[in-house]
CSV table of C-alpha atoms in Angstrom, one decimal:
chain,number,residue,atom,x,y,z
A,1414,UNK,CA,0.0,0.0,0.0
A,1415,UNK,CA,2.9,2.3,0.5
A,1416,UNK,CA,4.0,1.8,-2.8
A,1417,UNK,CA,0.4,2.3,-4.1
A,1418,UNK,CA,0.3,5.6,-2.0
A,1419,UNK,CA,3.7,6.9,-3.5
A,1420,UNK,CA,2.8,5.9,-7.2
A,1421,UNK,CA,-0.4,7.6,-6.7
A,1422,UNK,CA,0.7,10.6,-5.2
A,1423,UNK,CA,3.6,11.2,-7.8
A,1424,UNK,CA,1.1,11.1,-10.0
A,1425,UNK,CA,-1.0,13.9,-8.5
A,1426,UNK,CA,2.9,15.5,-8.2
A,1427,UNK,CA,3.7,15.2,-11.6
A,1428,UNK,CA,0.5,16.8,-13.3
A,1429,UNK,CA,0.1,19.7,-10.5
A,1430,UNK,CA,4.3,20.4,-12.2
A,1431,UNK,CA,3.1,20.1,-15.8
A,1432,UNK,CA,-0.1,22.0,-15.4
A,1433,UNK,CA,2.3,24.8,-13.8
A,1434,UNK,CA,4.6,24.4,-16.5
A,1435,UNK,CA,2.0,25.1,-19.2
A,1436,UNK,CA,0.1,28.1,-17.2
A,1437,UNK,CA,3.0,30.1,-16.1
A,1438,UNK,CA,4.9,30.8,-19.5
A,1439,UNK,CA,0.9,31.6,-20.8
A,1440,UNK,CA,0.3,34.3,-17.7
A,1441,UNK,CA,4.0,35.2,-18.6
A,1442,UNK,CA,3.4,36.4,-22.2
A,1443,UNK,CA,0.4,38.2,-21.0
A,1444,UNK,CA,1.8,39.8,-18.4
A,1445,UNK,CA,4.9,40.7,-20.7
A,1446,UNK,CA,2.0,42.1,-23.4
A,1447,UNK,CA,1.1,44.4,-20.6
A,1448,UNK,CA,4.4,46.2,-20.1
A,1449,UNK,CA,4.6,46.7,-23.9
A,1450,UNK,CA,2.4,50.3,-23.0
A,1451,UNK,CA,5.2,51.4,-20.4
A,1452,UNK,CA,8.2,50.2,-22.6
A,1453,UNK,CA,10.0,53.8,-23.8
A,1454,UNK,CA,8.8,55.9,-20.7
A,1455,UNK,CA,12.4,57.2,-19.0
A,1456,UNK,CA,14.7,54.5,-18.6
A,1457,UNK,CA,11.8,51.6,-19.3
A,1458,UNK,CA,13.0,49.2,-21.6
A,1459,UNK,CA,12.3,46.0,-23.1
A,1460,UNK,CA,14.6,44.2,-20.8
A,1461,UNK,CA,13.6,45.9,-17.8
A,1462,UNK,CA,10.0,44.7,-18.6
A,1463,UNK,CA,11.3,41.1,-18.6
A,1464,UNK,CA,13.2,41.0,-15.3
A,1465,UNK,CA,10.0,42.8,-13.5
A,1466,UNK,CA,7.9,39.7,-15.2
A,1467,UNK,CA,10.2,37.0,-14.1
A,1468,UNK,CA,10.2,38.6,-10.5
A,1469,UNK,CA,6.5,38.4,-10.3
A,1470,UNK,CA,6.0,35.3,-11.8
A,1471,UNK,CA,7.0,33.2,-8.0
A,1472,UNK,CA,3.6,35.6,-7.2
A,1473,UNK,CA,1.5,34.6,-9.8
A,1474,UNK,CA,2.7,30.8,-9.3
A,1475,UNK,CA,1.2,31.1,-5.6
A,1476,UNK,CA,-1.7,32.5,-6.6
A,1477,UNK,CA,-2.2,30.0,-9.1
A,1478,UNK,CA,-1.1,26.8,-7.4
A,1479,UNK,CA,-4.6,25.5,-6.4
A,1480,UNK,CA,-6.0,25.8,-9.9
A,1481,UNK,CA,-2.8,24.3,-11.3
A,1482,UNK,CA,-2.9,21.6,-8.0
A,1483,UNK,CA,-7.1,20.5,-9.4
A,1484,UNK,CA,-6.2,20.6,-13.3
A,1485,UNK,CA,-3.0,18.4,-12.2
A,1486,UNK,CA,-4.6,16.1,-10.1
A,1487,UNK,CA,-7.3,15.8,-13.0
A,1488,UNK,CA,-4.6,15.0,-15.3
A,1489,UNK,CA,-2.3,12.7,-13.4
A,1490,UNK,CA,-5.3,10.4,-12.0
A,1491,UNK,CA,-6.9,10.8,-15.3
A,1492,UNK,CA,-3.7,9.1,-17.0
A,1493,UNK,CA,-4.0,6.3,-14.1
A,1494,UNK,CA,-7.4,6.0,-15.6
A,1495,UNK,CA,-6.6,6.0,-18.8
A,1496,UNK,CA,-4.4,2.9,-18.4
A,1497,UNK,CA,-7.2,0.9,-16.5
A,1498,UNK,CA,-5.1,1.6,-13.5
A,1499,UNK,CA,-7.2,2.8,-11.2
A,1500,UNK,CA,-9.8,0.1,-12.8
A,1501,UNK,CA,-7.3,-2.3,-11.5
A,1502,UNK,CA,-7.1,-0.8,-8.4
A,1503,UNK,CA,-10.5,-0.8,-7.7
A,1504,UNK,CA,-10.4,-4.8,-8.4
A,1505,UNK,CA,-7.9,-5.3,-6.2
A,1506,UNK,CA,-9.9,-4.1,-3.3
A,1507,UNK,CA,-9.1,-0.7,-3.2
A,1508,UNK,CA,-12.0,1.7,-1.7
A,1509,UNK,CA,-12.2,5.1,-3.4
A,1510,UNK,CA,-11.4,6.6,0.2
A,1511,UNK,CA,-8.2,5.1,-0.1
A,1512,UNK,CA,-8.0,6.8,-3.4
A,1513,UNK,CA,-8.4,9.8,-1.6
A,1514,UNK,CA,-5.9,9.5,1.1
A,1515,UNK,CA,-2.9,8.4,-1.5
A,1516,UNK,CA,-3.8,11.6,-3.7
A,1517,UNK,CA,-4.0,13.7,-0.7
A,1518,UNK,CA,-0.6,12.8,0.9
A,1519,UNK,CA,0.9,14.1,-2.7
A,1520,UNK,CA,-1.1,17.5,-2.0
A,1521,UNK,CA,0.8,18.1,1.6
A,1522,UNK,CA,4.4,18.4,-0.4
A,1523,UNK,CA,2.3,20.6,-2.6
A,1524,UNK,CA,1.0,22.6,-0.4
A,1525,UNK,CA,4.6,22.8,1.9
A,1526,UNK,CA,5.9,23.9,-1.9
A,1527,UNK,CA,3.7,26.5,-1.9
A,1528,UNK,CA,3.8,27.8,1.5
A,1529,UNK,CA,7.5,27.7,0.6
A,1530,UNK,CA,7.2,30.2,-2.3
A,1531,UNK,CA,4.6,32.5,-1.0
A,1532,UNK,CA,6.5,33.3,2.1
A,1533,UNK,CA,10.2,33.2,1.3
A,1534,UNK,CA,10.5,34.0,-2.1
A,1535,UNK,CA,7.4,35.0,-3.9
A,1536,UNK,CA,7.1,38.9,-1.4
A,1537,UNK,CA,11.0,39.9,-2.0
A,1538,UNK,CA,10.8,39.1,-5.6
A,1539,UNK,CA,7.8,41.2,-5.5
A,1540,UNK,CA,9.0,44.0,-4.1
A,1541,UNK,CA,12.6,43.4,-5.9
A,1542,UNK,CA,11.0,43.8,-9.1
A,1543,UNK,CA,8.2,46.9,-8.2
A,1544,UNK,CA,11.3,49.0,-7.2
A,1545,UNK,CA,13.4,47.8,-10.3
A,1546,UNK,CA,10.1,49.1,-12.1
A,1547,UNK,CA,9.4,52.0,-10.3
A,1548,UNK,CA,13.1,53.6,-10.9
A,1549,UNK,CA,13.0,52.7,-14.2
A,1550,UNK,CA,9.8,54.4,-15.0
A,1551,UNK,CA,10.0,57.4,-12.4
A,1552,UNK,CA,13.5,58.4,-12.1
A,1553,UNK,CA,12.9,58.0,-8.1
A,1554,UNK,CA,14.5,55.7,-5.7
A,1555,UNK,CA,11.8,54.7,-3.2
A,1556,UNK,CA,11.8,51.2,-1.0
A,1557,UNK,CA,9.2,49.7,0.4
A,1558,UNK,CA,10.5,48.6,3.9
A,1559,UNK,CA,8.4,47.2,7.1
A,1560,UNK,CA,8.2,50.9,8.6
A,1561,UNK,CA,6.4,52.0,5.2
A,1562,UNK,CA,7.6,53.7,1.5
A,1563,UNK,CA,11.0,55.7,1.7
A,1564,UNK,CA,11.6,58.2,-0.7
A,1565,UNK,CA,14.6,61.0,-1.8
A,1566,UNK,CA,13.1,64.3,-3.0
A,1567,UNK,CA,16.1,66.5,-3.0
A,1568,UNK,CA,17.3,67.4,0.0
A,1569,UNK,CA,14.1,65.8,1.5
A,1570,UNK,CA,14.0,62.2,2.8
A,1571,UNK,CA,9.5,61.3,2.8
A,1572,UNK,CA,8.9,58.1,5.1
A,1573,UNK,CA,5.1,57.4,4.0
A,1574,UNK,CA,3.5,54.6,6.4
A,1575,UNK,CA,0.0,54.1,4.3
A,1576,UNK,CA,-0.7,54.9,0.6
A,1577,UNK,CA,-4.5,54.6,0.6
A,1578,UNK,CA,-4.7,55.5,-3.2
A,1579,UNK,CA,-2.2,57.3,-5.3
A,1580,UNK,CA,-3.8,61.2,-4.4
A,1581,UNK,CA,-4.4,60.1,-0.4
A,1582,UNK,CA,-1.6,59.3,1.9
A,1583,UNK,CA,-1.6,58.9,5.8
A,1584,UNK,CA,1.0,58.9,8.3
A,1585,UNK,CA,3.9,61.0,6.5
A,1586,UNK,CA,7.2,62.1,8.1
A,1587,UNK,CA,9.3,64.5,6.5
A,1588,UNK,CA,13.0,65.1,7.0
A,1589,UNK,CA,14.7,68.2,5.6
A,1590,UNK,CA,18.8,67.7,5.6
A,1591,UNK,CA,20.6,71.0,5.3
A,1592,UNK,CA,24.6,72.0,4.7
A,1593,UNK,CA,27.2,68.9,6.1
A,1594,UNK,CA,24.0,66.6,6.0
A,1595,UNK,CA,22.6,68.4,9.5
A,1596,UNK,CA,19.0,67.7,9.7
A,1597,UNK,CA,17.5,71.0,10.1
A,1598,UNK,CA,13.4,70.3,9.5
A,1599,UNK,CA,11.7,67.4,10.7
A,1600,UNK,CA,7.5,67.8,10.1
A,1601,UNK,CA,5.2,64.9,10.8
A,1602,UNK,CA,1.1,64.9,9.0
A,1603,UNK,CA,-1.2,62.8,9.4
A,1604,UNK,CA,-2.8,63.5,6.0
A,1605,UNK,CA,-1.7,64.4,2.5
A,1606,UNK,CA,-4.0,64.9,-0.7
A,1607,UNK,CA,-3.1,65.7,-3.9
A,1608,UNK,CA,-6.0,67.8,-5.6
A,1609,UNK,CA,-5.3,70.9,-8.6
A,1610,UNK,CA,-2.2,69.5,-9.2
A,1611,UNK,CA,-0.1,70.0,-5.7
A,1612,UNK,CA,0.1,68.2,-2.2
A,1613,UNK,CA,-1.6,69.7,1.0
A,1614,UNK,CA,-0.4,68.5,4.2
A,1615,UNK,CA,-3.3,68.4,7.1
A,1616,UNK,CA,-2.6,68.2,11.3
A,1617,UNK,CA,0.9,68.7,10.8
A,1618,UNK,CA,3.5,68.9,14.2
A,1619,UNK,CA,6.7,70.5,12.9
A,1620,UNK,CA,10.1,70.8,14.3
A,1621,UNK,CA,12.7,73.3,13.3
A,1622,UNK,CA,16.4,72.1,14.5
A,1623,UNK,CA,19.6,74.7,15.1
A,1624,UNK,CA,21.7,75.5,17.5
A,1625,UNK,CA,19.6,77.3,19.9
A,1626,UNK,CA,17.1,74.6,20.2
A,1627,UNK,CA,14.8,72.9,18.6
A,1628,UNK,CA,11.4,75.3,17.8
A,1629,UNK,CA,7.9,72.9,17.3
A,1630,UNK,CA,5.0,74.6,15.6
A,1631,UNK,CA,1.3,72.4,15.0
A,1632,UNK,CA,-0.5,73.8,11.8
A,1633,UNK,CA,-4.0,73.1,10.3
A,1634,UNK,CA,-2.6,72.9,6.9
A,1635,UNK,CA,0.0,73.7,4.3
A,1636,UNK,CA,1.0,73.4,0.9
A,1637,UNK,CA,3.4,70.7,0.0
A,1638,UNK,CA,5.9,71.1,-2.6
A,1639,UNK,CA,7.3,67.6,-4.0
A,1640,UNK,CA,8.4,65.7,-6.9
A,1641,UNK,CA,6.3,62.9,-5.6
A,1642,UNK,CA,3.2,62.5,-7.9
A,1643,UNK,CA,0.0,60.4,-8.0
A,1644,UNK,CA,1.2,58.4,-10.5
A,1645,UNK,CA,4.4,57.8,-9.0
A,1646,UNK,CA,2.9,56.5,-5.9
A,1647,UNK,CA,0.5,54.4,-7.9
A,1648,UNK,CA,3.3,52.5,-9.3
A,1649,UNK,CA,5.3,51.2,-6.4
A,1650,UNK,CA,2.5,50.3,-4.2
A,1651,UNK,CA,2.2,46.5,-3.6
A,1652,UNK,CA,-0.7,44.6,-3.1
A,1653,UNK,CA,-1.7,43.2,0.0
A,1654,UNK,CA,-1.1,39.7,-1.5
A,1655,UNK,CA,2.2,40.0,-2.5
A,1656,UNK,CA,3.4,40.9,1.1
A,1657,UNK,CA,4.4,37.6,3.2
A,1658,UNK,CA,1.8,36.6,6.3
A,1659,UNK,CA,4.0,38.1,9.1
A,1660,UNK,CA,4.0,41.6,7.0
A,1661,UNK,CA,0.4,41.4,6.5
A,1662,UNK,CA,-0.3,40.5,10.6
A,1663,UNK,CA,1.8,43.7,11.2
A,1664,UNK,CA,-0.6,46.1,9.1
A,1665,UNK,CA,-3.6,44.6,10.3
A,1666,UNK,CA,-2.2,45.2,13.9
A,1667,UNK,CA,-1.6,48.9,12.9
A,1668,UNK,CA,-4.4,49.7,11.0
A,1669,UNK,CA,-6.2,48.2,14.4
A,1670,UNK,CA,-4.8,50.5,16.5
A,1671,UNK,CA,-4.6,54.0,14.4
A,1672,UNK,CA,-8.8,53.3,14.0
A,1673,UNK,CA,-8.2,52.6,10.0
A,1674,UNK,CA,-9.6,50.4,7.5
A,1675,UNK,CA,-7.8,47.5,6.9
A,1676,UNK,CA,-9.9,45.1,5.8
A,1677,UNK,CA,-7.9,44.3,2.6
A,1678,UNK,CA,-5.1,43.1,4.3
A,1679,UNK,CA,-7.2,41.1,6.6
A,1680,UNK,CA,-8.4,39.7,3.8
A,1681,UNK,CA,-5.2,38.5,2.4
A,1682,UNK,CA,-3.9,37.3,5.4
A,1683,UNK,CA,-6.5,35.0,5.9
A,1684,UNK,CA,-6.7,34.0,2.6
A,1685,UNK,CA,-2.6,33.2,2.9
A,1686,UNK,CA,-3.6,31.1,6.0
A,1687,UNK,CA,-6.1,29.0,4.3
A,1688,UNK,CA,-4.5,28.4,1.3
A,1689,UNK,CA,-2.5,25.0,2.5
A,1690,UNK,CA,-5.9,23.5,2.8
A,1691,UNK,CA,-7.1,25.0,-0.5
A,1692,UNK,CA,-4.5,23.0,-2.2
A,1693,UNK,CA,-5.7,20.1,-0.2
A,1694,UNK,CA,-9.5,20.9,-1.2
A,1695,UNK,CA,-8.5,20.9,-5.0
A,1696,UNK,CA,-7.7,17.6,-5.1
A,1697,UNK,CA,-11.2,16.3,-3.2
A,1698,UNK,CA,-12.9,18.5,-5.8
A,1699,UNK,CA,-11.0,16.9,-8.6
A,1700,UNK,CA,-11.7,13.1,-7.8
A,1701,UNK,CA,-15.2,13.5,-8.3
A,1702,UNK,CA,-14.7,14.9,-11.6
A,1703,UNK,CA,-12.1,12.3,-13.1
A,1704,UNK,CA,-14.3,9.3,-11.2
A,1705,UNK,CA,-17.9,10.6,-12.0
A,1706,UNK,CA,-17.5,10.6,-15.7
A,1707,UNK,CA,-14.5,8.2,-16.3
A,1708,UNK,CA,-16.2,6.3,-18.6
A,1709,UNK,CA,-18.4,8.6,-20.4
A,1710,UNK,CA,-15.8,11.7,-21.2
A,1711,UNK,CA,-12.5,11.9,-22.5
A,1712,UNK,CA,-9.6,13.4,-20.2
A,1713,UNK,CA,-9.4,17.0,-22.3
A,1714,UNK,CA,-13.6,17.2,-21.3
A,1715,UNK,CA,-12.6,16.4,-17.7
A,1716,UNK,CA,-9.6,18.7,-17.9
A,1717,UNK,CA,-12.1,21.5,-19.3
A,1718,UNK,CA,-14.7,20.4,-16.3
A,1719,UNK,CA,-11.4,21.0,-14.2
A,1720,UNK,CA,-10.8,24.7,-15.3
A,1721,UNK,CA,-14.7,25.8,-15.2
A,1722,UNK,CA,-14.0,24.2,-11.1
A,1723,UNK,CA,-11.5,26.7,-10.7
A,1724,UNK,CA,-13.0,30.0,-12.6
A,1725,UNK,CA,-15.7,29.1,-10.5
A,1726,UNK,CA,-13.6,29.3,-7.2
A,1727,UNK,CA,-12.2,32.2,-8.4
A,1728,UNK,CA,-15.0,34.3,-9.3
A,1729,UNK,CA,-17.1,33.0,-6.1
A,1730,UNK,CA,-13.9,34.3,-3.5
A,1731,UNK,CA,-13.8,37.7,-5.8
A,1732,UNK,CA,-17.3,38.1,-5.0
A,1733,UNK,CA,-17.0,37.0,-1.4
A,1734,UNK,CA,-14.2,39.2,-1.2
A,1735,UNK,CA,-16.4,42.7,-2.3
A,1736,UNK,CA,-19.3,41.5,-0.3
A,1737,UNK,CA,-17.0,41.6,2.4
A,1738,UNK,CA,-15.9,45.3,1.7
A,1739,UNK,CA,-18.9,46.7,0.6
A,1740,UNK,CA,-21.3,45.3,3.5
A,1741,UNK,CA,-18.7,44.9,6.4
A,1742,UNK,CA,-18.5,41.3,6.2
A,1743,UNK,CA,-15.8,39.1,8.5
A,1744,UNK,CA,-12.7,39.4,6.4
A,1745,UNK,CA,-12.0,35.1,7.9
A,1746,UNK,CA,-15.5,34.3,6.6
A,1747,UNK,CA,-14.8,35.7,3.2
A,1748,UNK,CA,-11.8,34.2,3.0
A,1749,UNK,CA,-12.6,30.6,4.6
A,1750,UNK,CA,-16.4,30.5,2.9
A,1751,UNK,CA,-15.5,29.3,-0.4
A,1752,UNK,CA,-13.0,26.2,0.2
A,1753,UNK,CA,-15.4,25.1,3.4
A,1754,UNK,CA,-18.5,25.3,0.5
A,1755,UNK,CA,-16.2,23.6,-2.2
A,1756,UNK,CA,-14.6,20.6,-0.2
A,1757,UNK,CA,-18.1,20.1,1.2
A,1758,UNK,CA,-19.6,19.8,-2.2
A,1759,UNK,CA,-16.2,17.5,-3.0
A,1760,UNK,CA,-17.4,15.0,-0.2
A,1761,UNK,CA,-21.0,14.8,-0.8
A,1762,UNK,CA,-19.9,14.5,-4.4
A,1763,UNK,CA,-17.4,11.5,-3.0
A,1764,UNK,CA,-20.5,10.2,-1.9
A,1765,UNK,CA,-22.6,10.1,-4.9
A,1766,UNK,CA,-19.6,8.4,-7.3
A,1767,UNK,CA,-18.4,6.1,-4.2
């Protein structure tokens, strides 16, 4: 049975690799399409549109690894099947639970693989390639580090801890370094809008540094002057999925306890936390495909039967995920709802075929 369990399992292995294999080079050339627009702005070229693509891609495998886990597992038990194997199996006393248990043990080295990815090296790739992007298209050096965006304007060094949209920032500290790099201003707001074309700074605490003393001012408002645009901003932000789970735990905790929105990243952290078992749940789901119509369909029908599973997934957590935003829902129900609905319609599917 061990041997039964391995071969069955490598199977599950194998096809989860080649369905990768075949969907990442396809996102790839898409994605590679859609930097063709930015190619010739400043220093954006053609190669610098590849590198940013091949750093996102460990993202995009992440993100894809439970659709590429249920069209693999389709496709390696579907060549079992193909071969009579699993017919033979079945024969030879095999129950379809135990099925289930050899192809799941192949889904925990998946699912360690992808945990793997998504927390080592899928966020600094990420965040490698935004900032290779972002200089390359803006001219500025900014870095995205765990105490917010750091940018050089000038003389002026901008720590910004929350970009809410590219025109609305919160949390900004800015440090003014004068002659023999002495810093000589050192202002703090807890808002900044960009509207009519220029930055206004609102409940700003301001301190002036010499050498008689440090003066502190408060002021309702003022008018900020700063090579930092919109658009700028809007290209090195990164999404709340790209940032690893012990980032995202860290925003939530702050957004928590400066009274602001952060649903989004509670969101993604949960949805990082559950996705172990949503590899695991692809492969219940795709058992009752391959077993309910082995003998009536022909493994590229199953295969198709396989990606309509997972557009289906997809669109039902995008929707669970607005639902969420727009009516206050629990970020953990939106983000646990749809693999608790799927692997129960897997088992009671299990049922029917077994």
């Amino acid at each position: 049975m061990r041997i039964l369990d391995r071969y069955i399992a490598g199977s599950v292995i194998g096809g989860t690799l080649l369905a990768l294999a075949v969907l990442l080079p396809l996102l790839g050339f898409f994605l590679l399409a859609d930097e063709m627009d930015q190619i010739g702005e400043r220093d954006y070229q053609f190669f610098d549109a590849l590198v940013f693509v091949t750093l996102t891609m460990p993202r995009y495998g992440y993100e894809l690894f439970p659709i590429a886990t249920l069209i693999g597992a389709v496709v390696g038990l579907g060549s079992l099947a193909s071969g009579s194997e699993l017919v033979a199996m079945r024969a030879a006393g095999v129950s379809i639970g135990r099925l289930v248990l050899a192809a799941l043990k192949g889904g925990v080295p998946l699912a360690l693989a992808a945990i793997l990815i998504g927390e080592g090296l899928a966020p600094y790739a990420q965040q490698e390639g935004q900032q290779r992007r972002s200089e390359a298209l803006t001219g500025q050096v900014m870095q995205h580090t765990a105490s917010g965006f750091w940018a050089r304007d000038g003389n002026t060094f901008v720590n910004i801890r929350e970009i809410l949209s590219g025109s609305n920032l919160r949390d900004i500290s800015i440090y003014e370094v004068g002659p023999g790099r002495t810093l000589t201003l050192a202002s703090h707001a807890a808002e900044a809008r960009y509207a009519d074309g220029q930055w206004t700074l609102e409940s700003i605490a301001r301190s002036r540094l010499s050498l008689d003393g440090v003066q502190v001012e408060q002021i309702e408002r003022a008018r900020w002057d700063s090579l930092l645009s919109p658009r700028l901003l809007e290209v090195v932000v990164i999404e709340p999925q790209a940032l690893p789970i012990w980032d995202l735990y860290h925003y939530v905790r702050f957004m928590a306890n400066t009274d602001q929105d952060g649903r989004n990243y509670e969101i993604a952290l949960w949805s990082k936390l559950v996705q172990p078992a949503l590899i695991l749940t692809m492969i219940l789901v795709a058992i009752p495909i391959l077993l309910g119509s082995a003998r009536t369909t022909s493994m590229g029908t199953q295969i198709v039967f396989a990606i309509f599973a997972g557009i289906a997934f997809y669109l039902l957590s995008r929707t669970l995920v607005h639902f969420s935003l727009l009516f206050d829902l629990s970020p953990m129900i939106a983000a646990t709802l749809p693999p608790t609905l799927f692997a129960a319609g897997a088992l009671w599917l299990l049922r029917r075929v077994g």
